[in-house]
Tab-separated table of C-alpha atoms in Angstrom:
chain	number	residue	atom	x	y	z
A	16	MET	CA	12.257	-43.411	-14.836
A	17	HIS	CA	14.049	-43.468	-11.453
A	18	VAL	CA	14.965	-39.778	-11.756
A	19	SER	CA	11.321	-38.863	-12.386
A	20	ARG	CA	10.127	-40.884	-9.375
A	21	LEU	CA	12.859	-39.313	-7.202
A	22	SER	CA	11.840	-35.822	-8.376
A	23	ARG	CA	8.208	-36.465	-7.470
A	24	THR	CA	9.167	-37.865	-4.057
A	25	LEU	CA	11.447	-34.909	-3.249
A	26	GLY	CA	8.882	-32.433	-4.547
A	27	GLY	CA	6.189	-33.956	-2.335
A	28	ALA	CA	8.467	-33.892	0.705
A	29	LEU	CA	9.377	-30.238	0.134
A	30	LEU	CA	5.718	-29.285	-0.330
A	31	GLY	CA	4.797	-31.070	2.897
A	32	ALA	CA	7.571	-29.309	4.801
A	33	ALA	CA	6.520	-25.916	3.440
A	34	LEU	CA	2.914	-26.489	4.450
A	35	ALA	CA	3.905	-27.690	7.918
A	36	THR	CA	6.070	-24.633	8.621
A	37	GLY	CA	3.781	-22.029	7.088
A	38	ALA	CA	6.598	-20.923	4.800
A	39	MET	CA	4.645	-21.612	1.651
A	40	THR	CA	3.070	-18.810	-0.270
A	41	VAL	CA	-0.002	-19.317	-2.368
A	42	PRO	CA	-1.399	-17.228	-5.201
A	43	ALA	CA	-3.920	-14.636	-4.040
A	44	GLN	CA	-7.411	-15.044	-5.336
A	45	ALA	CA	-8.348	-11.908	-7.189
A	46	ALA	CA	-11.832	-10.605	-6.572
A	47	PRO	CA	-14.028	-11.076	-9.619
A	48	SER	CA	-14.570	-7.880	-11.518
A	49	ALA	CA	-16.386	-6.823	-14.611
A	50	PRO	CA	-14.229	-7.033	-17.729
A	51	SER	CA	-12.931	-3.682	-18.839
A	52	ALA	CA	-11.786	-2.884	-22.344
A	53	GLY	CA	-8.076	-2.270	-22.499
A	54	ARG	CA	-7.426	-3.028	-18.819
A	55	ALA	CA	-4.660	-5.524	-18.131
A	56	GLN	CA	-5.161	-8.297	-15.598
A	57	ALA	CA	-3.214	-7.843	-12.366
A	58	ALA	CA	-0.336	-10.254	-11.900
A	59	PRO	CA	-0.853	-12.977	-9.275
A	60	VAL	CA	0.430	-12.029	-5.839
A	61	ALA	CA	2.208	-14.456	-3.502
A	62	VAL	CA	0.333	-14.610	-0.206
A	63	ARG	CA	2.065	-15.149	3.141
A	64	VAL	CA	-0.221	-17.123	5.450
A	65	ILE	CA	0.066	-16.149	9.121
A	66	ARG	CA	-1.553	-18.538	11.573
A	67	TYR	CA	-2.849	-16.930	14.764
A	68	ASP	CA	-4.123	-18.464	17.995
A	69	ALA	CA	-6.703	-16.377	19.866
A	70	SER	CA	-7.747	-19.205	22.222
A	71	ARG	CA	-6.084	-17.349	25.145
A	72	ALA	CA	-7.644	-13.975	24.293
A	73	ALA	CA	-10.646	-14.591	26.593
A	74	GLU	CA	-13.423	-12.034	25.983
A	75	PHE	CA	-11.377	-10.459	23.161
A	76	ARG	CA	-11.421	-13.519	20.901
A	77	ALA	CA	-14.142	-12.166	18.582
A	78	ALA	CA	-12.363	-8.787	18.377
A	79	VAL	CA	-9.099	-10.532	17.423
A	80	ASP	CA	-10.900	-12.547	14.733
A	81	GLN	CA	-12.432	-9.300	13.465
A	82	GLY	CA	-9.023	-7.578	13.432
A	83	ALA	CA	-7.533	-10.451	11.426
A	84	GLN	CA	-10.396	-10.313	8.923
A	85	ILE	CA	-9.985	-6.550	8.547
A	86	TRP	CA	-6.372	-7.042	7.489
A	87	ASN	CA	-7.412	-9.901	5.175
A	88	GLN	CA	-9.881	-7.553	3.465
A	89	HIS	CA	-7.315	-4.786	2.953
A	90	VAL	CA	-4.013	-6.432	2.006
A	91	ARG	CA	-3.363	-8.811	-0.853
A	92	ASN	CA	-0.075	-10.482	0.056
A	93	VAL	CA	-0.849	-11.454	3.683
A	94	ARG	CA	-3.623	-13.667	5.029
A	95	PHE	CA	-4.369	-14.298	8.705
A	96	VAL	CA	-5.755	-17.781	9.362
A	97	ALA	CA	-6.813	-19.069	12.775
A	98	GLY	CA	-4.886	-22.193	13.676
A	99	THR	CA	-1.991	-23.903	15.406
A	100	PRO	CA	0.899	-24.162	15.507
A	101	ALA	CA	0.592	-20.405	15.509
A	102	ASP	CA	2.885	-17.677	14.220
A	103	VAL	CA	1.036	-15.198	16.466
A	104	VAL	CA	-0.398	-15.977	19.909
A	105	VAL	CA	-2.888	-13.537	21.434
A	106	TYR	CA	-3.442	-13.221	25.195
A	107	ALA	CA	-5.764	-11.223	27.454
A	108	ASP	CA	-4.536	-9.511	30.592
A	109	ASP	CA	-5.310	-6.545	32.836
A	110	GLY	CA	-2.536	-4.296	31.480
A	111	TRP	CA	-2.335	-1.992	28.495
A	112	PRO	CA	-2.513	-3.553	24.976
A	113	ARG	CA	0.860	-4.388	23.466
A	114	ALA	CA	2.627	-6.485	20.865
A	115	GLN	CA	5.987	-8.206	20.774
A	116	PRO	CA	6.938	-9.029	17.179
A	117	ALA	CA	9.422	-11.895	16.855
A	118	GLY	CA	9.939	-11.177	13.167
A	119	LEU	CA	7.736	-10.160	10.278
A	120	GLY	CA	4.433	-12.010	10.698
A	121	ARG	CA	5.392	-13.634	14.013
A	122	GLY	CA	5.058	-12.686	17.669
A	123	ARG	CA	2.746	-12.186	20.622
A	124	VAL	CA	-0.106	-9.773	21.282
A	125	TRP	CA	-1.736	-8.857	24.582
A	126	MET	CA	-5.266	-7.455	24.540
A	127	GLY	CA	-5.077	-5.380	27.715
A	128	ARG	CA	-8.277	-4.730	29.618
A	129	GLN	CA	-7.033	-1.344	30.822
A	130	ALA	CA	-7.723	0.215	27.406
A	131	THR	CA	-11.224	-1.215	27.007
A	132	ALA	CA	-12.051	-0.237	30.605
A	133	GLN	CA	-11.221	3.342	29.577
A	134	GLY	CA	-13.547	3.069	26.574
A	135	HIS	CA	-11.201	2.187	23.704
A	136	TYR	CA	-12.761	0.035	20.957
A	137	ALA	CA	-11.612	-3.618	21.126
A	138	PRO	CA	-11.693	-4.331	17.342
A	139	ARG	CA	-9.522	-1.230	16.729
A	140	ILE	CA	-7.097	-2.409	19.417
A	141	ALA	CA	-6.874	-5.887	17.853
A	142	SER	CA	-6.359	-4.527	14.344
A	143	HIS	CA	-3.763	-2.035	15.643
A	144	GLU	CA	-1.775	-4.683	17.546
A	145	LEU	CA	-1.849	-7.054	14.564
A	146	GLY	CA	-0.517	-4.117	12.543
A	147	HIS	CA	2.631	-4.280	14.704
A	148	ILE	CA	2.986	-7.970	13.825
A	149	LEU	CA	2.777	-6.881	10.166
A	150	GLY	CA	5.707	-4.514	10.718
A	151	LEU	CA	3.946	-1.203	11.415
A	152	PRO	CA	5.225	1.083	14.204
A	153	ASP	CA	3.097	3.336	16.394
A	154	ARG	CA	2.368	6.747	14.903
A	155	ARG	CA	0.666	8.941	17.474
A	156	THR	CA	-0.952	11.366	15.049
A	157	GLY	CA	-4.193	11.666	17.008
A	158	LEU	CA	-6.126	10.964	13.795
A	159	CYS	CA	-8.892	8.366	13.882
A	160	SER	CA	-8.245	7.660	10.188
A	161	ASP	CA	-4.752	6.390	11.128
A	162	LEU	CA	-5.043	2.902	12.612
A	163	MET	CA	-1.508	3.079	13.963
A	164	SER	CA	-2.285	6.287	15.851
A	165	GLY	CA	-3.693	3.949	18.481
A	166	ALA	CA	-5.012	5.475	21.685
A	167	SER	CA	-3.951	8.980	20.630
A	168	ALA	CA	-7.147	9.113	18.517
A	169	GLY	CA	-9.232	8.991	21.714
A	170	THR	CA	-11.967	6.739	23.004
A	171	SER	CA	-14.558	8.060	20.546
A	172	CYS	CA	-12.588	6.567	17.616
A	173	ARG	CA	-14.247	3.397	16.303
A	174	ASN	CA	-12.203	2.978	13.109
A	175	PRO	CA	-10.538	-0.479	13.010
A	176	ASN	CA	-9.375	-0.127	9.383
A	177	PRO	CA	-5.891	0.713	8.129
A	178	ASN	CA	-5.572	3.705	5.822
A	179	ALA	CA	-4.094	3.559	2.302
A	180	ALA	CA	-0.559	4.390	3.465
A	181	GLU	CA	-0.641	1.691	6.158
A	182	ILE	CA	-1.957	-0.870	3.666
A	183	ALA	CA	0.793	0.024	1.177
A	184	GLU	CA	3.451	-0.234	3.901
A	185	VAL	CA	2.329	-3.744	4.881
A	186	GLU	CA	2.326	-4.788	1.218
A	187	ARG	CA	5.915	-3.480	0.867
A	188	ASN	CA	6.996	-5.107	4.133
A	189	PHE	CA	5.965	-8.543	2.912
A	190	GLN	CA	7.095	-7.987	-0.659
A	191	PHE	CA	10.622	-7.045	0.407
A	192	GLY	CA	10.883	-8.766	3.822
A	193	VAL	CA	11.342	-5.530	5.778
A	194	SER	CA	9.740	-4.273	8.972
A	195	GLY	CA	9.321	-0.939	10.714
A	196	VAL	CA	9.586	-2.606	14.147
A	197	ARG	CA	12.456	-4.384	15.881
A	198	PRO	CA	11.975	-8.086	16.688
A	199	GLY	CA	11.876	-8.874	20.393
A	200	VAL	CA	10.897	-5.347	21.458
A	201	THR	CA	7.519	-4.988	23.184
A	202	ILE	CA	5.523	-2.170	21.603
A	203	THR	CA	3.087	-0.495	23.944
A	204	GLU	CA	1.517	2.882	24.457
A	205	ARG	CA	1.179	4.154	27.934
A	206	ALA	CA	-2.311	5.080	28.956
A	207	PRO	CA	-2.970	8.757	28.179
A	208	ALA	CA	-2.049	10.990	31.140
A	209	ALA	CA	-5.663	12.011	31.809
A	210	ALA	CA	-6.680	8.372	32.093
A	211	ARG	CA	-4.007	7.280	34.589
């Protein structure tokens, strides 16, 4: 009897600590689909919840919320949730957009006004910078279909969505606890030469 009560008390304390630190993973909710003959159900996926605070993002707050939702729609094992204490804090300033990951799913993002003043699309910037927090490096391919190509895709690019390879990389990052970026290093693109 005492062992059972002790187990429940310890279990409750551990659950509370996990919720308070954001370390808890929860099963992903699979989207309802029509039953298919002979198709196996996908195994539940553990979801890492990342709390973000966009209260200091000024005029970019809606774009940051949109960027978070874009990632939520594309990846299964990560979920951005607005709240504090935050794993990711987003700021606005007059510089170039940048991110400083502090570890996988943690860090700071700056939504720089210099890029939007040049005509770059704020939701793409937000989604791109959050991609760094999810462990993705810059890849200056110049392709609008590559979210992590960033400013190299030009100001006409309005695609805020990650491509299949970027989605798969984020899934692997969180499945195996790896990252393509170094913690503590600020990731930024310089403004294209023609725009300086």
